[in-house]
């Protein structure tokens, strides 16, 4: 009986050590949830520079990290839309906006550190608008866009 008890104690202690080690590893490797304090300031600046309007179909404000590729889709009616877009960020920060397939559209570059007003362009859609956003190595940035249907004669 003593040998069985000793093996049981060793087994339970081993399990407890493994459990404690796993918990310690879990908490030490958890992602850091700290948010760059500039993101909130930049988000407010982006909303101030490109405010919501009654005429817009959709709009969004997106915080994006350095080097991030993000695809944004908007389901719209067929037609022509004015795309208004801007980004706000630190020194040398940039975002490239592409509307076509990878390699078929060089995109439009936006400088995020000197933003004073939105860039705009018109695009035709067939039910869906897809934008690919690529942030340069100097990040993070906040990108804001708004889509407004154009009246056709």
Coordinates of N, CA and C in Angstrom, one line a residue:
X1 N 0.8 -1.2 0.0 CA 0.0 0.0 0.0 C 0.8 1.3 0.0
X2 N 1.9 1.3 0.7 CA 2.8 2.4 0.7 C 3.3 2.8 -0.6
X3 N 3.7 1.8 -1.4 CA 4.2 2.0 -2.8 C 3.2 2.7 -3.7
X4 N 1.9 2.2 -3.6 CA 0.9 2.7 -4.4 C 0.5 4.2 -4.0
X5 N 0.6 4.4 -2.7 CA 0.3 5.8 -2.2 C 1.4 6.7 -2.7
X6 N 2.6 6.3 -2.7 CA 3.8 7.1 -3.1 C 3.6 7.4 -4.6
X7 N 3.3 6.4 -5.4 CA 3.1 6.7 -6.8 C 1.9 7.6 -7.0
X8 N 0.8 7.5 -6.3 CA -0.3 8.4 -6.4 C 0.1 9.8 -6.1
X9 N 0.9 10.0 -5.0 CA 1.3 11.4 -4.6 C 2.2 11.9 -5.7
X10 N 3.1 11.1 -6.2 CA 4.0 11.6 -7.3 C 3.2 12.0 -8.5
X11 N 2.2 11.2 -8.9 CA 1.3 11.4 -10.0 C 0.6 12.7 -9.8
X12 N -0.1 12.9 -8.7 CA -0.8 14.2 -8.4 C 0.1 15.4 -8.4
X13 N 1.3 15.3 -7.8 CA 2.2 16.4 -7.7 C 2.7 16.8 -9.1
X14 N 2.9 15.7 -10.0 CA 3.3 16.0 -11.3 C 2.3 16.7 -12.1
X15 N 1.0 16.3 -11.9 CA -0.1 16.9 -12.6 C -0.2 18.4 -12.1
X16 N -0.1 18.6 -10.8 CA -0.2 20.0 -10.3 C 0.9 20.9 -10.9
X17 N 2.1 20.3 -10.9 CA 3.3 21.1 -11.5 C 3.0 21.4 -13.0
X18 N 2.6 20.4 -13.7 CA 2.2 20.7 -15.1 C 1.1 21.7 -15.3
X19 N 0.1 21.6 -14.5 CA -1.0 22.6 -14.5 C -0.5 24.0 -14.2
X20 N 0.3 24.1 -13.1 CA 0.8 25.4 -12.8 C 1.8 26.0 -13.8
X21 N 2.6 25.1 -14.4 CA 3.5 25.6 -15.5 C 2.7 26.0 -16.7
X22 N 1.7 25.3 -17.1 CA 0.8 25.7 -18.2 C 0.1 27.0 -18.0
X23 N -0.4 27.2 -16.8 CA -1.1 28.5 -16.4 C -0.1 29.6 -16.5
X24 N 1.1 29.4 -16.0 CA 2.1 30.5 -16.0 C 2.5 30.8 -17.5
X25 N 2.7 29.8 -18.3 CA 3.0 30.0 -19.7 C 1.8 30.7 -20.4
X26 N 0.6 30.3 -20.1 CA -0.6 31.0 -20.7 C -0.6 32.5 -20.4
X27 N -0.4 32.8 -19.2 CA -0.5 34.3 -18.8 C 0.7 35.1 -19.3
X28 N 1.9 34.5 -19.4 CA 3.0 35.2 -19.8 C 3.1 35.4 -21.3
X29 N 2.4 34.5 -22.1 CA 2.4 34.7 -23.5 C 1.2 35.3 -24.1
X30 N 0.2 35.7 -23.2 CA -1.0 36.3 -23.7 C -0.7 37.6 -24.4
X31 N -1.4 37.9 -25.5 CA -1.1 39.2 -26.2 C -1.3 40.4 -25.3
X32 N -0.5 41.4 -25.5 CA -0.6 42.6 -24.8 C -1.8 43.4 -25.3
X33 N -2.7 43.8 -24.5 CA -3.9 44.5 -24.9 C -3.8 46.0 -24.8
X34 N -2.6 46.5 -24.6 CA -2.4 47.9 -24.5 C -2.7 48.5 -25.9
X35 N -3.4 49.6 -25.9 CA -3.8 50.3 -27.1 C -3.0 51.6 -27.1
X36 N -2.4 51.9 -28.3 CA -1.7 53.1 -28.5 C -2.6 54.3 -28.2
X37 N -2.2 55.2 -27.2 CA -3.1 56.3 -26.8 C -3.3 57.2 -28.0
X38 N -2.5 57.2 -29.0 CA -2.7 58.1 -30.1 C -3.9 57.7 -31.0
X39 N -4.2 56.4 -30.9 CA -5.3 55.9 -31.8 C -6.6 56.7 -31.5
X40 N -6.9 56.9 -30.2 CA -8.2 57.6 -29.9 C -8.1 59.0 -30.4
X41 N -7.0 59.7 -30.3 CA -6.8 61.1 -30.8 C -7.0 61.1 -32.3
X42 N -6.3 60.2 -33.0 CA -6.4 60.1 -34.4 C -7.8 59.8 -34.9
X43 N -8.5 58.9 -34.2 CA -9.9 58.6 -34.5 C -10.8 59.8 -34.5
X44 N -10.6 60.6 -33.4 CA -11.4 61.8 -33.3 C -11.1 62.8 -34.4
X45 N -9.8 62.9 -34.7 CA -9.3 63.8 -35.8 C -9.9 63.4 -37.1
X46 N -9.9 62.0 -37.4 CA -10.5 61.5 -38.7 C -12.0 61.8 -38.8
X47 N -12.7 61.6 -37.7 CA -14.1 61.9 -37.7 C -14.4 63.3 -37.8
X48 N -13.6 64.2 -37.3 CA -13.7 65.6 -37.4 C -13.5 66.1 -38.9
X49 N -12.4 65.5 -39.5 CA -12.1 65.8 -40.9 C -13.0 65.2 -41.9
X50 N -13.6 64.1 -41.6 CA -14.6 63.4 -42.5 C -15.8 63.0 -41.7
X51 N -16.7 63.9 -41.3 CA -17.8 63.6 -40.5 C -18.9 62.8 -41.2
X52 N -19.7 62.1 -40.4 CA -20.9 61.5 -41.0 C -21.8 62.5 -41.6
X53 N -22.5 62.1 -42.7 CA -23.5 63.0 -43.3 C -24.7 62.1 -43.6
X54 N -25.9 62.8 -43.9 CA -27.1 62.1 -44.2 C -27.0 61.5 -45.6
X55 N -26.2 62.0 -46.5 CA -26.1 61.5 -47.9 C -25.2 60.3 -48.0
X56 N -24.5 59.9 -47.1 CA -23.5 58.8 -47.2 C -24.3 57.5 -47.1
X57 N -23.8 56.5 -47.9 CA -24.4 55.1 -47.8 C -23.8 54.4 -46.6
X58 N -22.5 54.5 -46.5 CA -21.8 53.8 -45.4 C -20.5 54.6 -45.1
X59 N -20.0 54.4 -43.9 CA -18.7 55.0 -43.5 C -18.1 54.1 -42.4
X60 N -16.8 54.2 -42.2 CA -16.1 53.5 -41.1 C -14.8 54.1 -40.8
X61 N -14.4 53.9 -39.5 CA -13.1 54.4 -39.0 C -12.4 53.1 -38.6
X62 N -11.2 52.9 -39.1 CA -10.5 51.7 -38.9 C -9.1 51.9 -38.3
X63 N -8.8 51.5 -37.1 CA -7.4 51.6 -36.7 C -6.6 50.4 -37.3
X64 N -5.4 50.7 -37.9 CA -4.7 49.7 -38.6 C -3.2 49.7 -38.1
X65 N -2.6 48.6 -37.9 CA -1.2 48.5 -37.4 C -0.3 48.6 -38.6
X66 N 1.0 48.8 -38.3 CA 2.0 48.9 -39.3 C 2.1 47.6 -40.1
X67 N 2.3 47.7 -41.4 CA 2.4 46.6 -42.3 C 1.2 45.7 -42.5
X68 N 0.0 46.2 -42.1 CA -1.2 45.4 -42.1 C -1.8 45.5 -43.5
X69 N -2.3 44.4 -44.0 CA -3.2 44.4 -45.2 C -4.6 44.1 -44.8
X70 N -5.5 44.9 -45.1 CA -6.9 44.7 -44.7 C -7.8 44.9 -45.9
X71 N -8.8 44.0 -46.0 CA -9.8 44.1 -47.1 C -11.1 44.6 -46.5
X72 N -11.7 45.6 -47.1 CA -13.0 46.2 -46.7 C -14.0 46.0 -47.8
X73 N -15.1 45.5 -47.5 CA -16.2 45.3 -48.5 C -17.4 46.0 -48.1
X74 N -18.1 46.6 -49.1 CA -19.4 47.3 -48.8 C -20.4 46.8 -49.9
X75 N -21.5 46.3 -49.5 CA -22.6 45.9 -50.4 C -23.4 47.1 -50.7
X76 N -23.4 47.4 -52.0 CA -24.1 48.7 -52.4 C -25.0 48.3 -53.6
X77 N -25.9 49.2 -53.9 CA -26.6 49.1 -55.2 C -25.7 49.4 -56.3
X78 N -26.0 48.9 -57.5 CA -25.3 49.2 -58.7 C -25.3 50.7 -58.9
X79 N -24.2 51.3 -59.4 CA -24.1 52.7 -59.6 C -22.8 53.3 -59.4
X80 N -22.8 54.6 -59.4 CA -21.5 55.4 -59.2 C -21.5 56.0 -57.8
X81 N -20.3 55.9 -57.2 CA -20.2 56.3 -55.8 C -19.0 57.2 -55.7
X82 N -19.1 58.2 -54.8 CA -18.0 59.1 -54.5 C -17.4 58.4 -53.2
X83 N -16.1 58.1 -53.3 CA -15.3 57.6 -52.2 C -14.5 58.7 -51.6
X84 N -14.8 59.0 -50.4 CA -14.0 60.0 -49.6 C -13.2 59.2 -48.6
X85 N -11.9 59.5 -48.5 CA -11.0 58.6 -47.7 C -9.9 59.5 -47.1
X86 N -9.5 59.2 -45.9 CA -8.3 59.9 -45.3 C -7.7 58.9 -44.3
X87 N -6.4 59.2 -44.0 CA -5.8 58.5 -42.9 C -5.0 59.5 -42.0
X88 N -4.9 59.2 -40.8 CA -4.2 60.0 -39.8 C -3.3 59.1 -39.1
X89 N -2.0 59.6 -38.9 CA -1.0 58.8 -38.3 C 0.2 59.6 -38.0
X90 N 1.3 58.9 -37.5 CA 2.5 59.5 -37.1 C 3.4 59.9 -38.3
X91 N 4.6 60.3 -38.0 CA 5.5 60.7 -39.1 C 5.8 59.6 -40.1
X92 N 5.8 59.9 -41.4 CA 6.1 59.0 -42.5 C 5.1 57.9 -42.6
X93 N 4.0 58.0 -42.0 CA 3.0 56.9 -42.1 C 2.2 57.1 -43.4
X94 N 1.9 55.9 -44.1 CA 1.2 55.9 -45.4 C 0.3 54.7 -45.5
X95 N -0.7 54.9 -46.3 CA -1.6 53.8 -46.6 C -1.8 53.8 -48.1
X96 N -1.8 52.6 -48.7 CA -2.1 52.4 -50.2 C -3.5 51.8 -50.3
X97 N -4.4 52.4 -51.1 CA -5.7 51.9 -51.3 C -5.8 51.3 -52.7
X98 N -6.2 50.1 -52.8 CA -6.4 49.4 -54.1 C -7.9 49.0 -54.2
X99 N -8.4 49.1 -55.4 CA -9.8 48.7 -55.7 C -9.8 47.5 -56.6
X100 N -8.7 47.1 -57.3 CA -8.7 46.0 -58.2 C -8.1 44.8 -57.6
X101 N -7.9 43.8 -58.4 CA -7.2 42.5 -58.0 C -5.8 42.8 -57.7
X102 N -5.2 42.0 -56.9 CA -3.7 42.2 -56.6 C -2.9 42.2 -57.8
X103 N -2.1 43.2 -58.0 CA -1.3 43.3 -59.2 C -1.9 44.0 -60.4
X104 N -3.2 44.2 -60.4 CA -3.9 44.8 -61.5 C -4.1 46.3 -61.3
X105 N -4.0 46.7 -60.0 CA -4.2 48.1 -59.6 C -3.1 48.6 -58.7
X106 N -2.4 49.6 -59.1 CA -1.3 50.1 -58.3 C -1.8 50.8 -57.1
X107 N -3.0 51.3 -57.1 CA -3.6 51.9 -56.0 C -3.3 53.4 -55.9
X108 N -3.8 53.9 -54.8 CA -3.7 55.3 -54.5 C -3.0 55.4 -53.1
X109 N -1.9 56.2 -53.1 CA -1.2 56.3 -51.9 C -1.7 57.5 -51.1
X110 N -1.9 57.3 -49.8 CA -2.3 58.4 -48.9 C -1.2 58.6 -47.8
X111 N -0.8 59.9 -47.7 CA 0.1 60.2 -46.6 C -0.7 60.5 -45.4
X112 N -0.4 59.9 -44.3 CA -1.2 60.0 -43.1 C -0.7 61.0 -42.1
X113 N 0.5 61.5 -42.2 CA 1.1 62.4 -41.3 C 0.8 63.9 -41.6
X114 N 0.3 64.2 -42.7 CA 0.0 65.6 -43.1 C -1.5 65.8 -43.5
X115 N -2.4 65.0 -43.0 CA -3.8 65.0 -43.4 C -4.5 66.3 -43.0
X116 N -5.1 67.0 -43.9 CA -5.9 68.1 -43.6 C -7.3 68.0 -44.2
X117 N -7.4 67.3 -45.2 CA -8.7 67.0 -45.8 C -8.7 65.7 -46.6
X118 N -9.9 65.1 -46.7 CA -10.0 63.8 -47.4 C -9.7 63.8 -48.9
X119 N -9.2 62.7 -49.3 CA -9.0 62.5 -50.8 C -10.3 62.0 -51.3
X120 N -10.6 62.2 -52.5 CA -11.9 61.6 -53.1 C -11.7 61.2 -54.5
X121 N -12.5 60.2 -54.9 CA -12.5 59.8 -56.3 C -13.9 59.1 -56.5
X122 N -14.3 58.9 -57.7 CA -15.5 58.3 -58.1 C -15.3 56.9 -58.6
X123 N -16.1 56.0 -58.3 CA -16.0 54.6 -58.7 C -17.3 54.0 -59.0
X124 N -17.4 53.2 -60.1 CA -18.6 52.5 -60.4 C -18.6 51.1 -59.7
X125 N -19.8 50.7 -59.3 CA -19.9 49.4 -58.6 C -21.0 48.5 -59.3
X126 N -20.8 47.2 -59.1 CA -21.8 46.3 -59.6 C -22.3 45.5 -58.3
X127 N -22.8 46.2 -57.3 CA -23.3 45.5 -56.2 C -22.3 45.4 -55.0
X128 N -21.0 45.5 -55.2 CA -20.1 45.4 -54.1 C -18.8 46.2 -54.4
X129 N -18.4 46.9 -53.4 CA -17.1 47.7 -53.5 C -16.1 47.0 -52.6
X130 N -15.0 46.6 -53.1 CA -13.9 46.0 -52.3 C -12.7 46.9 -52.4
X131 N -12.2 47.2 -51.2 CA -11.0 48.0 -51.1 C -9.9 47.2 -50.3
X132 N -8.7 47.2 -50.8 CA -7.6 46.6 -50.1 C -6.7 47.7 -49.6
X133 N -6.5 47.7 -48.3 CA -5.8 48.8 -47.6 C -4.5 48.2 -47.1
X134 N -3.4 48.8 -47.5 CA -2.0 48.3 -47.1 C -1.3 49.5 -46.3
X135 N -1.0 49.2 -45.1 CA -0.3 50.2 -44.3 C 1.2 50.0 -44.4
X136 N 1.9 51.1 -44.6 CA 3.4 51.1 -44.7 C 4.0 50.7 -43.4
X137 N 5.3 50.6 -43.3 CA 6.0 50.2 -42.1 C 5.9 51.2 -40.9
X138 N 5.6 52.4 -41.2 CA 5.5 53.4 -40.1 C 4.0 53.4 -39.7
X139 N 3.7 52.8 -38.6 CA 2.3 52.7 -38.2 C 2.3 52.8 -36.7
X140 N 1.1 52.7 -36.1 CA -0.2 52.5 -36.6 C -0.8 53.8 -37.2
X141 N -1.9 53.6 -37.9 CA -2.7 54.7 -38.5 C -4.2 54.5 -38.2
X142 N -4.9 55.5 -38.4 CA -6.4 55.4 -38.4 C -6.9 55.8 -39.8
X143 N -7.6 55.0 -40.4 CA -8.2 55.3 -41.8 C -9.7 55.4 -41.6
X144 N -10.2 56.5 -42.3 CA -11.6 56.7 -42.3 C -12.1 56.8 -43.8
X145 N -13.2 56.2 -44.1 CA -13.8 56.3 -45.4 C -15.3 56.5 -45.4
X146 N -15.8 57.1 -46.4 CA -17.3 57.3 -46.5 C -17.6 57.2 -48.0
X147 N -18.7 56.5 -48.3 CA -19.2 56.2 -49.6 C -20.5 56.9 -49.8
X148 N -20.6 57.7 -50.9 CA -21.9 58.5 -51.2 C -22.3 58.2 -52.6
X149 N -23.5 57.8 -52.8 CA -24.1 57.5 -54.1 C -24.1 58.8 -54.9
X150 N -23.6 58.7 -56.2 CA -23.7 59.9 -57.1 C -25.0 59.8 -57.9
X151 N -25.6 61.0 -58.0 CA -26.8 61.1 -58.8 C -26.4 61.0 -60.3
X152 N -27.1 60.1 -61.0 CA -26.9 60.0 -62.4 C -28.0 60.6 -63.2
X153 N -27.7 61.4 -64.3 CA -28.7 62.1 -65.0 C -29.6 61.2 -65.8

